[in-house]
Short mmCIF file of C-alpha atoms in Angstrom, two decimals:
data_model
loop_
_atom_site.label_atom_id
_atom_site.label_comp_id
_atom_site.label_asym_id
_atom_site.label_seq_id
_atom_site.Cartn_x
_atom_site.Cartn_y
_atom_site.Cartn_z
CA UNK A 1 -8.98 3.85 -17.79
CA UNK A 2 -5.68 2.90 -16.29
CA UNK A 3 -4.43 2.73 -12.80
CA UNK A 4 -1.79 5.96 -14.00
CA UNK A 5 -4.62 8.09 -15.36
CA UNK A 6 -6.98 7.52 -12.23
CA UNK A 7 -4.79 8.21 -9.97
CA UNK A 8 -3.69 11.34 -12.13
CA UNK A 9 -6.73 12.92 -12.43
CA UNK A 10 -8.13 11.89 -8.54
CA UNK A 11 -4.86 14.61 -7.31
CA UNK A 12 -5.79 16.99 -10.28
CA UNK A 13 -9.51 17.27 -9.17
CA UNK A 14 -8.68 16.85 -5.50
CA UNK A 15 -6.07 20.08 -5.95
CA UNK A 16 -8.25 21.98 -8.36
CA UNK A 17 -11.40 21.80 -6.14
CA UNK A 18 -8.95 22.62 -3.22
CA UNK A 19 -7.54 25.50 -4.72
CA UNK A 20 -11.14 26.72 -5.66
CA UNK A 21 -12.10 26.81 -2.34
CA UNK A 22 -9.03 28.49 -0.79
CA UNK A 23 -9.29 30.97 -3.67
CA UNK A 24 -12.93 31.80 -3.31
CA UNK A 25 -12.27 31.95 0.71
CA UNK A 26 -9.63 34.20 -0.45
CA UNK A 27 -11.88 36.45 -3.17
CA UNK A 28 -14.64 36.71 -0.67
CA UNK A 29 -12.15 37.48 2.72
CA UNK A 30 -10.76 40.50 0.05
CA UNK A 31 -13.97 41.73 -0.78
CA UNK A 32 -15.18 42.05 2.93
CA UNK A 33 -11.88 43.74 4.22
CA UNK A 34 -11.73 45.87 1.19
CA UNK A 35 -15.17 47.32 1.65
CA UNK A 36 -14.51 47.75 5.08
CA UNK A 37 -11.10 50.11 4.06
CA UNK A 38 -13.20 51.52 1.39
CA UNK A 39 -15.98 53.00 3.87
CA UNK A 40 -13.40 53.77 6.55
CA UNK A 41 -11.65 56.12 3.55
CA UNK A 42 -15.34 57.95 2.54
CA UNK A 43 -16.33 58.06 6.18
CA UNK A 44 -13.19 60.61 6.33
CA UNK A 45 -14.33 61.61 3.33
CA UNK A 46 -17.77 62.36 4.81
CA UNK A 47 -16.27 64.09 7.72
CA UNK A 48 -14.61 66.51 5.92
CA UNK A 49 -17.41 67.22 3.37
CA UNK A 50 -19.33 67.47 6.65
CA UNK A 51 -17.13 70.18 8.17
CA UNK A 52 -17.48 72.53 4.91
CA UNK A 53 -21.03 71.88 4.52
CA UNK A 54 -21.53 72.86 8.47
CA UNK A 55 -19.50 76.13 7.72
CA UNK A 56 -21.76 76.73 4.72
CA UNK A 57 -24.38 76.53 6.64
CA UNK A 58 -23.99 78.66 9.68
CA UNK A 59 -23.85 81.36 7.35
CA UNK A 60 -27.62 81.62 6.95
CA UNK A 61 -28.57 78.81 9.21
CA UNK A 62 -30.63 77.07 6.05
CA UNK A 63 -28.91 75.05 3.20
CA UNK A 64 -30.36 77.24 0.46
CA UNK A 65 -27.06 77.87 -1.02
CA UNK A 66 -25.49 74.41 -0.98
CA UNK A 67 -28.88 73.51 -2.47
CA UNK A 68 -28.41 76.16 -5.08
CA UNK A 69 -24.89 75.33 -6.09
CA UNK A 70 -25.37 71.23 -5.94
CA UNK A 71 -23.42 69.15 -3.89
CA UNK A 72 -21.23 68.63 -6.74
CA UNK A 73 -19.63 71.54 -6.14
CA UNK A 74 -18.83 70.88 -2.85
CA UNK A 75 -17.51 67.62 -3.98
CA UNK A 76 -15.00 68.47 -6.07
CA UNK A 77 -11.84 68.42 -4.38
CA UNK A 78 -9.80 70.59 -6.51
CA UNK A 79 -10.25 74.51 -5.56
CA UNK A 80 -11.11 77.15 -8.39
CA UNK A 81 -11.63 80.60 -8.61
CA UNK A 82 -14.77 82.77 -7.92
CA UNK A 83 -15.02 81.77 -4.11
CA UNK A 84 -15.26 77.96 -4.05
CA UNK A 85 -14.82 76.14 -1.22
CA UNK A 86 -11.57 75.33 0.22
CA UNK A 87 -9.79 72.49 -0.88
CA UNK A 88 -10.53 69.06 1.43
CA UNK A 89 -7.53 67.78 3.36
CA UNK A 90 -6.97 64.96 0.74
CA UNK A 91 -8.64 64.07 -2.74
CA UNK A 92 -10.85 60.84 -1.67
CA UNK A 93 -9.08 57.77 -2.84
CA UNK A 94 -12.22 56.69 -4.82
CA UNK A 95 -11.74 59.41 -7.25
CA UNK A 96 -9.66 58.79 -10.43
CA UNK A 97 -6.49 60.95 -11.23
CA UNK A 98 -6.53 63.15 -13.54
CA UNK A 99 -4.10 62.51 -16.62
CA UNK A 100 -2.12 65.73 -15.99
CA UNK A 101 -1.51 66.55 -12.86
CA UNK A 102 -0.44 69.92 -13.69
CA UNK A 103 -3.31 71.01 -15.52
CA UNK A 104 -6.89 71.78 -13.94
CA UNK A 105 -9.76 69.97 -15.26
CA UNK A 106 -12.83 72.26 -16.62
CA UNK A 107 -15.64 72.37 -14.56
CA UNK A 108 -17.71 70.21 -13.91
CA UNK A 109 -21.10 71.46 -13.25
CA UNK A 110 -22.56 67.20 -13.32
CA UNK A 111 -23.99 66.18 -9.77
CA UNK A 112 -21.64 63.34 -10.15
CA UNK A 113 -18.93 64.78 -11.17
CA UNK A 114 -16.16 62.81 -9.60
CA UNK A 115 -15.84 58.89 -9.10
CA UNK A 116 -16.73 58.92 -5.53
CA UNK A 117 -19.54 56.91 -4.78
CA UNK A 118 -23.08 58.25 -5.15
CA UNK A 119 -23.73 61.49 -2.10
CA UNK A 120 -26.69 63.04 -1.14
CA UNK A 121 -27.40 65.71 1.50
CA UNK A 122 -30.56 64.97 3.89
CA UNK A 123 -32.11 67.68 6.19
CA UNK A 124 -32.68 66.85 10.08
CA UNK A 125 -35.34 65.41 9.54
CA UNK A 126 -34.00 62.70 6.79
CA UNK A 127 -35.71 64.63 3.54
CA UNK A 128 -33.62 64.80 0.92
CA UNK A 129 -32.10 67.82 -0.08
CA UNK A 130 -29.55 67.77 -2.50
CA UNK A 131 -26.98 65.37 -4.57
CA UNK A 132 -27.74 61.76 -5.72
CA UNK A 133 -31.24 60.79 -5.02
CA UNK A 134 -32.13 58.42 -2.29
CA UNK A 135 -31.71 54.62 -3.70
CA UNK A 136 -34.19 52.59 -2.27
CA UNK A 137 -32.51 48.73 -2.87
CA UNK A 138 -29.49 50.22 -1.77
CA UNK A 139 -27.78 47.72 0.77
CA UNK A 140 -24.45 49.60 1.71
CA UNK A 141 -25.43 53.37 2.76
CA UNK A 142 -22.52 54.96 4.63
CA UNK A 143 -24.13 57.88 7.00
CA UNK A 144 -22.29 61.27 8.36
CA UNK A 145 -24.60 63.66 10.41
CA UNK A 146 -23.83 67.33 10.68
CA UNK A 147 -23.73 68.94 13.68
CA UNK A 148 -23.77 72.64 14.49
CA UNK A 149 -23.44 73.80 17.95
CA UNK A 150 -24.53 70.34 18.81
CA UNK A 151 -27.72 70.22 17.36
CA UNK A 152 -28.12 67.97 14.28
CA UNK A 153 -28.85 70.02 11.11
CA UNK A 154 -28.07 67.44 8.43
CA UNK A 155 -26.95 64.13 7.49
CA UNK A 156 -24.66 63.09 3.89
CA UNK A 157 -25.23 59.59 2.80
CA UNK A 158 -23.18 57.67 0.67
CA UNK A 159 -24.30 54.44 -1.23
CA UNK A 160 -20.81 52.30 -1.55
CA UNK A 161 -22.49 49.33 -3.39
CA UNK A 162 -22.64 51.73 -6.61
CA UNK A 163 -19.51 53.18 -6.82
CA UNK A 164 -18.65 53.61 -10.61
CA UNK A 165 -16.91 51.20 -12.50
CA UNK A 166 -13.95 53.86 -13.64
CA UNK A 167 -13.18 54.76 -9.90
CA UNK A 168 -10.04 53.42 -8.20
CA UNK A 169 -11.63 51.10 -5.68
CA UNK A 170 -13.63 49.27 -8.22
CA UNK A 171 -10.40 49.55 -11.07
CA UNK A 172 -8.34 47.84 -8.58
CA UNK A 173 -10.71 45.17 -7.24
CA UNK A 174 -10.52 44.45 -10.76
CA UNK A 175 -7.39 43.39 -10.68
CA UNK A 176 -7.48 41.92 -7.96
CA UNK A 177 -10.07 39.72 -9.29
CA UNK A 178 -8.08 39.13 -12.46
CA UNK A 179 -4.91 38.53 -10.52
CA UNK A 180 -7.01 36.07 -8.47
CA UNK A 181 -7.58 34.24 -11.74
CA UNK A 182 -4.03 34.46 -13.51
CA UNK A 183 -2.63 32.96 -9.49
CA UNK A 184 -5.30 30.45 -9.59
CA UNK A 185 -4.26 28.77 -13.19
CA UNK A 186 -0.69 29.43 -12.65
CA UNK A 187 -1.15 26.95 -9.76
CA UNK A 188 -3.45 24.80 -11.61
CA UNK A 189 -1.03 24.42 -14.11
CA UNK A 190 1.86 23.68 -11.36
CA UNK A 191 -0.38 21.27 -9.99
CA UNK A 192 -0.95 19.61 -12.82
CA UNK A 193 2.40 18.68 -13.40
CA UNK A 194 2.94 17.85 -9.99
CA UNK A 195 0.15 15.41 -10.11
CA UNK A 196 1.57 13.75 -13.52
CA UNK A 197 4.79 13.45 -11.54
CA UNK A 198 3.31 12.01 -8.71
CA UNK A 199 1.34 9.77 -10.13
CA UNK A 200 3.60 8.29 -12.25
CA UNK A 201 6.39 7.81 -9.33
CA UNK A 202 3.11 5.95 -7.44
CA UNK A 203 1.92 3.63 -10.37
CA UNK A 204 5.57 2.91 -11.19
CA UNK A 205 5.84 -0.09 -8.55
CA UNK A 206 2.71 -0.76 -9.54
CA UNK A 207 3.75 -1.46 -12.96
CA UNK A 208 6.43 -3.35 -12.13
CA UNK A 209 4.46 -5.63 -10.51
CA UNK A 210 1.80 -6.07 -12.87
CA UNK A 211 4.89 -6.69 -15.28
CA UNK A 212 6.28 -9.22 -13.18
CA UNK A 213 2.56 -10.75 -12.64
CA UNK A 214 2.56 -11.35 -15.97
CA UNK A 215 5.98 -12.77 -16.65
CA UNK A 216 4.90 -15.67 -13.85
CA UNK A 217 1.77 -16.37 -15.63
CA UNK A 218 3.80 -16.78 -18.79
CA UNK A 219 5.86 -19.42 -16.79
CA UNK A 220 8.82 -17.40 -16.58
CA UNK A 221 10.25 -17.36 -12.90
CA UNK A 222 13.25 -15.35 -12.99
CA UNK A 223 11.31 -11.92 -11.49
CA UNK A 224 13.14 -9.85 -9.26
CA UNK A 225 11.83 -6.66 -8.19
CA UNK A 226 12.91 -3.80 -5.92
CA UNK A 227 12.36 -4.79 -2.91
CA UNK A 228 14.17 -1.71 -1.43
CA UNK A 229 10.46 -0.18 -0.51
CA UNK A 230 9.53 -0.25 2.82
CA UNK A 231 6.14 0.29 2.62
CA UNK A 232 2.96 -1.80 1.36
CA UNK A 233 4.08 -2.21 -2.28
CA UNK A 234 7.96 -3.30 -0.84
CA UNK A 235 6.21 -6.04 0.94
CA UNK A 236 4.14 -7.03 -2.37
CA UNK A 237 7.24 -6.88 -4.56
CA UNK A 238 9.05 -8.84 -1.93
CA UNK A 239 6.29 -11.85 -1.50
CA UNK A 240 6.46 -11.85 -5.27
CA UNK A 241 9.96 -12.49 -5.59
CA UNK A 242 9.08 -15.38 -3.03
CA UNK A 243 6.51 -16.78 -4.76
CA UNK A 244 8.89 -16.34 -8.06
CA UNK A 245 11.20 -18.42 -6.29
CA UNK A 246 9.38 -21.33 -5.13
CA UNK A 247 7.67 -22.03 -8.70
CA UNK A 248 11.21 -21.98 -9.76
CA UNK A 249 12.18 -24.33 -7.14
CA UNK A 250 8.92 -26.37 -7.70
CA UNK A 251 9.67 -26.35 -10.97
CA UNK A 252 13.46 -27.62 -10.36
CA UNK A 253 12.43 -30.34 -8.69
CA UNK A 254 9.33 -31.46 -10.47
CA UNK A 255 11.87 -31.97 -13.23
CA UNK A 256 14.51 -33.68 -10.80
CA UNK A 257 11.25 -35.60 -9.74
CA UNK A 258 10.63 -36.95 -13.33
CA UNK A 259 14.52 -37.86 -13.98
CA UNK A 260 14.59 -39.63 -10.89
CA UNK A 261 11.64 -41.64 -11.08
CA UNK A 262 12.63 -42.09 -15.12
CA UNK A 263 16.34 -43.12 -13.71
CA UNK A 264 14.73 -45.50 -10.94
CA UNK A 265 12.13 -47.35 -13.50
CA UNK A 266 14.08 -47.87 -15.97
CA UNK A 267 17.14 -49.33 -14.03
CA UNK A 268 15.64 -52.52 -12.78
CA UNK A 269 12.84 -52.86 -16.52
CA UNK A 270 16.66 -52.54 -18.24
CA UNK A 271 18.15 -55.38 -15.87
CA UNK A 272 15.06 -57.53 -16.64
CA UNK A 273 14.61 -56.85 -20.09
CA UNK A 274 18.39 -58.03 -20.02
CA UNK A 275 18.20 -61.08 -18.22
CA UNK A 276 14.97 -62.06 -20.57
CA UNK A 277 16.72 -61.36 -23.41
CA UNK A 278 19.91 -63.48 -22.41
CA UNK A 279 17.22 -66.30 -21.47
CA UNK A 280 15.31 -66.06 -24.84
CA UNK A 281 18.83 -66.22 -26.73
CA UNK A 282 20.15 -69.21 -24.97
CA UNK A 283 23.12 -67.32 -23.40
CA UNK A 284 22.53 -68.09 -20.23
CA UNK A 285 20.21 -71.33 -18.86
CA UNK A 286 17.29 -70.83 -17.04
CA UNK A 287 17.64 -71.64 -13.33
CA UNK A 288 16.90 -71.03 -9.79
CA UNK A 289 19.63 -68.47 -9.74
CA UNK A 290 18.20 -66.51 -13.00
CA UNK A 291 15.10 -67.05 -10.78
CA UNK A 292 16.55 -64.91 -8.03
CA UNK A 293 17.56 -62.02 -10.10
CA UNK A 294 14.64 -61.90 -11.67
CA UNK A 295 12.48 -61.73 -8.62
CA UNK A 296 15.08 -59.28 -7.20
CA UNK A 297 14.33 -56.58 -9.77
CA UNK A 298 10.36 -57.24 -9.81
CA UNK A 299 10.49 -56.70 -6.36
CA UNK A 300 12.63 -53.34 -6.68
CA UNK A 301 9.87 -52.36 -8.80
CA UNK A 302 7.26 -53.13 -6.59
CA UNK A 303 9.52 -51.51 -3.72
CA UNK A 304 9.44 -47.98 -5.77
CA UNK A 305 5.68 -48.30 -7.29
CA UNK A 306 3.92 -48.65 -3.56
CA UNK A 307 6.51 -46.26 -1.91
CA UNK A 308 5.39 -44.03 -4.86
CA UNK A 309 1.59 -44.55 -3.85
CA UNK A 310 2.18 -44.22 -0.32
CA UNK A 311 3.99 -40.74 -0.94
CA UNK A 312 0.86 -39.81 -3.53
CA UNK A 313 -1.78 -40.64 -1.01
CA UNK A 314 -0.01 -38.88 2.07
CA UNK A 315 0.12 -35.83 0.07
CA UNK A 316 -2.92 -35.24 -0.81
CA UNK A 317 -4.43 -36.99 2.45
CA UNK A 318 -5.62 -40.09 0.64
CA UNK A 319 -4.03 -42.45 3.67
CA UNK A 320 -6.30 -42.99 6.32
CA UNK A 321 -6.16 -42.83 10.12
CA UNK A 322 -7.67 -44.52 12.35
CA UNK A 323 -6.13 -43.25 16.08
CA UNK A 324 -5.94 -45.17 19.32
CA UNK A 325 -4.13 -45.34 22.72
CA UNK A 326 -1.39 -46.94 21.93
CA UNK A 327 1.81 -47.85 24.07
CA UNK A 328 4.64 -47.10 21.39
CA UNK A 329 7.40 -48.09 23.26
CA UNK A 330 5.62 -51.76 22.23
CA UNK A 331 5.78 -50.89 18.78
CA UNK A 332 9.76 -50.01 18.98
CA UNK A 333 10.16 -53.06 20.33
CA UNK A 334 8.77 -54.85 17.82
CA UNK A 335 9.93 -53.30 14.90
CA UNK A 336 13.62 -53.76 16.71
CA UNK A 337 12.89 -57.14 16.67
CA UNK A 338 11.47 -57.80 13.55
CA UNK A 339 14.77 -56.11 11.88
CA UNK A 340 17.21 -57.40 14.26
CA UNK A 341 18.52 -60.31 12.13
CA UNK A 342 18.52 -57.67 8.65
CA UNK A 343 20.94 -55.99 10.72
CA UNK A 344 23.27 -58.39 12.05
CA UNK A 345 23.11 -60.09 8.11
CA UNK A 346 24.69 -56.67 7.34
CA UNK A 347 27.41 -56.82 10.54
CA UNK A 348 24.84 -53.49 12.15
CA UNK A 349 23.90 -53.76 15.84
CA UNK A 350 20.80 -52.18 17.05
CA UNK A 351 20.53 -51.08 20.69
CA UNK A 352 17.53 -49.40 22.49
CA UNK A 353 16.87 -47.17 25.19
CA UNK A 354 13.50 -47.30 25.74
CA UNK A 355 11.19 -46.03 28.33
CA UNK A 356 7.96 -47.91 29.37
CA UNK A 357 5.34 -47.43 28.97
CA UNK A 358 4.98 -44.30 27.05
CA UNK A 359 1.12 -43.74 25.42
CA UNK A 360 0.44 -41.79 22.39
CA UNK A 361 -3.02 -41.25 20.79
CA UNK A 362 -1.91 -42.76 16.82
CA UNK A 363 -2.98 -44.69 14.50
CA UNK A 364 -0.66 -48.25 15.22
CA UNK A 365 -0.47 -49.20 11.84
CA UNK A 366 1.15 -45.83 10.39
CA UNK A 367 3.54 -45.53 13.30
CA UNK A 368 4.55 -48.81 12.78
CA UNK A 369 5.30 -48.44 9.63
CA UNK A 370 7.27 -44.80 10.69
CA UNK A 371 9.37 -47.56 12.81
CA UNK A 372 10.16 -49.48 10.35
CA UNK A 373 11.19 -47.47 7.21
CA UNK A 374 13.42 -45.22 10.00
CA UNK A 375 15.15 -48.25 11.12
CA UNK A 376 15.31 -49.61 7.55
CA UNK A 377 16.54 -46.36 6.41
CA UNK A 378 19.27 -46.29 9.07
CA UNK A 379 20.24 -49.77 8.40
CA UNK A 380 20.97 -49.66 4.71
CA UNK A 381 23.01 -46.46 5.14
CA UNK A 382 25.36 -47.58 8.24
CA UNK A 383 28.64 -48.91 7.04
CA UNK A 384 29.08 -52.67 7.95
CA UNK A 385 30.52 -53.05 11.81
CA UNK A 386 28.77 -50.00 12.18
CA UNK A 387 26.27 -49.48 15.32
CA UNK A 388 22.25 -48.46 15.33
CA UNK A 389 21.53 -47.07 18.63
CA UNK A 390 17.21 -46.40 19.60
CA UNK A 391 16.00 -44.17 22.11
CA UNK A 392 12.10 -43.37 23.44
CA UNK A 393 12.05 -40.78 26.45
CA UNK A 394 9.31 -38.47 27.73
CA UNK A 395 9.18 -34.74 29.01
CA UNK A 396 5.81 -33.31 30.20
CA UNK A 397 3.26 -33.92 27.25
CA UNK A 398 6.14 -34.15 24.68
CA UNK A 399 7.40 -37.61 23.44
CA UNK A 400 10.61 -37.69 21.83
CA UNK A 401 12.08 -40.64 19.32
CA UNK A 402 16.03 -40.37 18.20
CA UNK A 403 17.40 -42.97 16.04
CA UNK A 404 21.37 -42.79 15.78
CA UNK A 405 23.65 -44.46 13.24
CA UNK A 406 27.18 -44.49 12.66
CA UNK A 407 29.42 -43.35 9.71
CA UNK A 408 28.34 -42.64 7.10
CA UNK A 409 26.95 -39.05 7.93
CA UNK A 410 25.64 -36.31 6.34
CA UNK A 411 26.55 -32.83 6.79
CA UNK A 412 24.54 -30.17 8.29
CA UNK A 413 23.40 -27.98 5.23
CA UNK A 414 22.18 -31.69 3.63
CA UNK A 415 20.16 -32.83 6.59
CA UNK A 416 16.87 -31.12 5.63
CA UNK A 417 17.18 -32.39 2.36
CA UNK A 418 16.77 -36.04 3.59
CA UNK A 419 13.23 -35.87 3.49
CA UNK A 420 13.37 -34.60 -0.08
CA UNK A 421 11.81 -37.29 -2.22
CA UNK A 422 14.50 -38.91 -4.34
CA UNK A 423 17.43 -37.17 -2.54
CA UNK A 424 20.16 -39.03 -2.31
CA UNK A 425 23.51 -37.60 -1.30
CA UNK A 426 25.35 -39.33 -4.24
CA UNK A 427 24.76 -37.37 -6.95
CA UNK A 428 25.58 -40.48 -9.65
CA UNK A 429 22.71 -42.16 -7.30
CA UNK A 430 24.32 -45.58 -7.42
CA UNK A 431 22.33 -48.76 -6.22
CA UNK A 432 25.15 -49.49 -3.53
CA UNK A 433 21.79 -49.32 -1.00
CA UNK A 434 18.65 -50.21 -2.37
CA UNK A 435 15.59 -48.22 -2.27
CA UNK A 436 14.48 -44.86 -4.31
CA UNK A 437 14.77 -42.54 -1.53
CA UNK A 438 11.26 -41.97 -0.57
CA UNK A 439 11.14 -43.68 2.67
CA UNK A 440 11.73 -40.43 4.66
CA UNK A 441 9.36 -38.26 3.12
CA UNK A 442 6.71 -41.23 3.86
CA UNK A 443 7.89 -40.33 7.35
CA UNK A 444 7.85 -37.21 7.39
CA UNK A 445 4.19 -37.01 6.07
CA UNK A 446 3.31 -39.71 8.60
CA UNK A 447 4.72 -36.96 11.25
CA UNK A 448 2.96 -34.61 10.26
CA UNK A 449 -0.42 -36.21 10.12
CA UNK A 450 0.30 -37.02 13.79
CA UNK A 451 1.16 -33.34 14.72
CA UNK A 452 4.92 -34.14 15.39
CA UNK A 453 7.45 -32.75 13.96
CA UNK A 454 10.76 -34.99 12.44
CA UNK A 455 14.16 -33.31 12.03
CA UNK A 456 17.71 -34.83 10.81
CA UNK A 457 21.06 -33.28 12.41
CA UNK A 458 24.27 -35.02 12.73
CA UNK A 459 24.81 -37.84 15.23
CA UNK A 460 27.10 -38.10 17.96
CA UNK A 461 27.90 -41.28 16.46
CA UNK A 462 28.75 -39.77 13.36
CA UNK A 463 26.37 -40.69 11.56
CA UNK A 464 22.93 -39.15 11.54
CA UNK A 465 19.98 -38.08 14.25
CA UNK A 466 16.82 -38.70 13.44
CA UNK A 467 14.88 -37.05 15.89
CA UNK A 468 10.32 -36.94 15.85
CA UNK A 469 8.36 -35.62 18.49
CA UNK A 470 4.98 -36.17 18.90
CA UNK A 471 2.61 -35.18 21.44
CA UNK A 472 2.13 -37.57 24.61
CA UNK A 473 -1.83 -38.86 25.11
CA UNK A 474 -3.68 -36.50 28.18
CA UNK A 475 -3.96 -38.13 31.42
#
């Protein structure tokens, strides 16, 4: 069973058994008030009989002659001729109409001769006299005693849980009950096709995200949903056009990642296979300068195959740490040392601003090798003439590295892509600067196995900032 047809049928049964409840509340609230009207009318009823029966009965001061005419007689609201007793105020509501109201109906010389509900006449002292006979599992008894001169002489009783079928009071609870039914699947009906409505606005979202579910496991990324919602199902859509957006991303550069590294191999296998080739043929003799270019692409290739294992292993955590108190101001030092004379070969001055001693808890090996492809990195992208300027400073338990360079720079929107593997600004990626553009994501996953955090902006210098913090060791 689907998620429509659940959901369907839970507001169908919830609003059917609701509207079973309210309507047998209802049914059973009707039945109590109209019983309640209904004896309130024969109590009147009663009251009146009552008065004619008393008159009756002072006559002789016994109730031979009601008890030799039958209360039926007496009940009958409809006067006749031959001395019959005068017409009651009203016809009891109980009673059914007659079809013409012009025309008098014979007599009726049956005790029960109207639809009023079953009547009996009791003496003072509760034996019965006259009328219906006494019903002994009767559970509604309506009783009227008859006074004369304030003494109690009789007492009518009415049983109101047997009142004929054909009289008014049970014809029109009836249909009541009937019209009880007809409201009760009209609404069942209306609820019904609420419910479809309802549930199918609900699951719709629903399907829509099940649709777009399956259009990413398919490997199709291009899902965008409504994200217009503002409830739990707007924030589902909307993480799902996120996560649709990143596989397509991923995806972008997993294939940039291929043509780069393709673009980077093959580059320096082509110049050697070149070179060999030209050697093999006798083009060009073999000497220490053939040598040099030789060793000069084997060694790009080694260059890109261990930056590529670095990058592998400090994804996935394969490098290992091994942290110590260390005093990297040292470190900057010697790295700035080490690469002093690769900078002045290129016409780049490095200057520092360094302040000692400043202790971090790293591992010296890793950091030093965060030194050194940052200062590398900033060396073979500064222009010759250009200037390199180092800078080590401390605040509280933050320690802060900048490394600034001079033109070239990059602009802002490009800076975060720096530590992109394989970026390079130049999209024809010439080999003016050596190197396959994975130094800076080796730092950056250096970083963040320290807890720092590395960030590229442009430089005062106009060049570029490259900026890590990392936290300072505890005193």
């Amino acid at each position: 069973m689907n998620i429509f047809r659940k959901v369907f049928l839970s507001f169908l049964g919830l609003t059917a058994l609701t509207l079973l409840i309210t309507l047998g509340l209802a049914r059973w609230s009707f039945d109590q008030g109209f019983l309640n009207f209904v004896a309130g009318l024969e109590q009147q009823r009663l009251s009146l009989l009552g008065d004619t029966l008393a008159n009756t009965y002072s006559r002789k001061n016994k109730w031979q002659p009601v008890i030799k005419k039958g209360l039926a007689y007496y009940l009958d609201p409809i006067p006749t001729r031959g001395g019959r007793p005068p017409r009651l105020s009203q016809p009891s509501p109980l009673m059914s109409s007659p079809h013409d109201q012009g025309a008098r109906p014979p007599p009726r010389p049956r005790e029960h001769g109207n639809d009023a509900p079953p009547t009996a006449l009791f003496n003072a002292q509760g034996e019965w006299l006259t009328g219906s006979k006494p019903k002994s599992d009767a559970k509604e008894v309506l009783n009227h005693a008859i006074y004369l001169e304030g003494e109690k002489v009789g007492e009518l009783r009415s049983w109101l849980d047997t009142i004929p079928e054909r009289s008014l009071a049970s014809s029109f609870s009836m249909q009541q009950r009937y019209a009880s039914i007809g409201i009760g699947l009209l609404c069942l009906l209306i609820a019904g096709a609420a419910s479809w409505l309802l549930a199918r606005r609900l699951t719709a979202p629903v399907k829509d995200v099940l649709h777009g579910v399956e259009r990413l496991s398919r490997g199709v990324y291009d899902v965008n949903l409504d994200t217009l919602r503002q409830d739990e199902l707007g924030t589902l859509m909307r993480n799902l056009n996120g996560l649709s957006h990143i596989l397509n991303e991923t995806r972008s550069a997993k294939n940039r990642w291929f043509a780069d590294i393709s673009h980077e191999l093959r580059t320096p296998l082509t110049i050697l296979i070149g070179e060999l080739d030209a050697l093999e043929a006798g083009i060009r003799p073999f000497g220490p300068e053939q040598v040099e270019s030789l060793k000069h692409e084997a060694l790009l290739l080694h260059r890109l195959v261990d930056d590529l294992y670095q990058l592998s292993m400090s994804d996935v955590g394969g490098l290992k740490y091994h942290f110590s108190l260390v005093d990297i101001s040292e470190s900057i030092e010697n790295v700035r040392a080490a690469l002093n004379a690769k900078a002045l070969q290129k016409g780049v001055t490095v200057s520092a601003t360094i302040a000692q001693p400043v202790y971090c808890l790293v591992d010296p090996q890793r950091l030093e090798q965060l030194f050194i492809n940052l200062l590398n990195n900033a060396i073979l992208y500064t222009d010759t003439g250009g200037e390199i300027v180092l800078s080590l400073s401390q605040h509280g338990n933050k320690v802060t590295f900048e490394i600034n360079d001079t033109l070239p720079g990059v602009p802002q929107a490009d800076c975060a892509k720096l530590f992109d593997p394989l970026y390079r600004q130049n999209a024809s990626r010439n080999r003016s600067a050596p190197g396959a553009g994975l130094g800076l994501t080796i730092c950056r996953n250096i970083v963040i196995a320290h807890q720092g955090i590395i960030s590229a902006s442009p430089s005062s210098l106009g060049g570029v900032c490259i900026r890590v913090e990392l936290p300072a060791a505890k005193e």
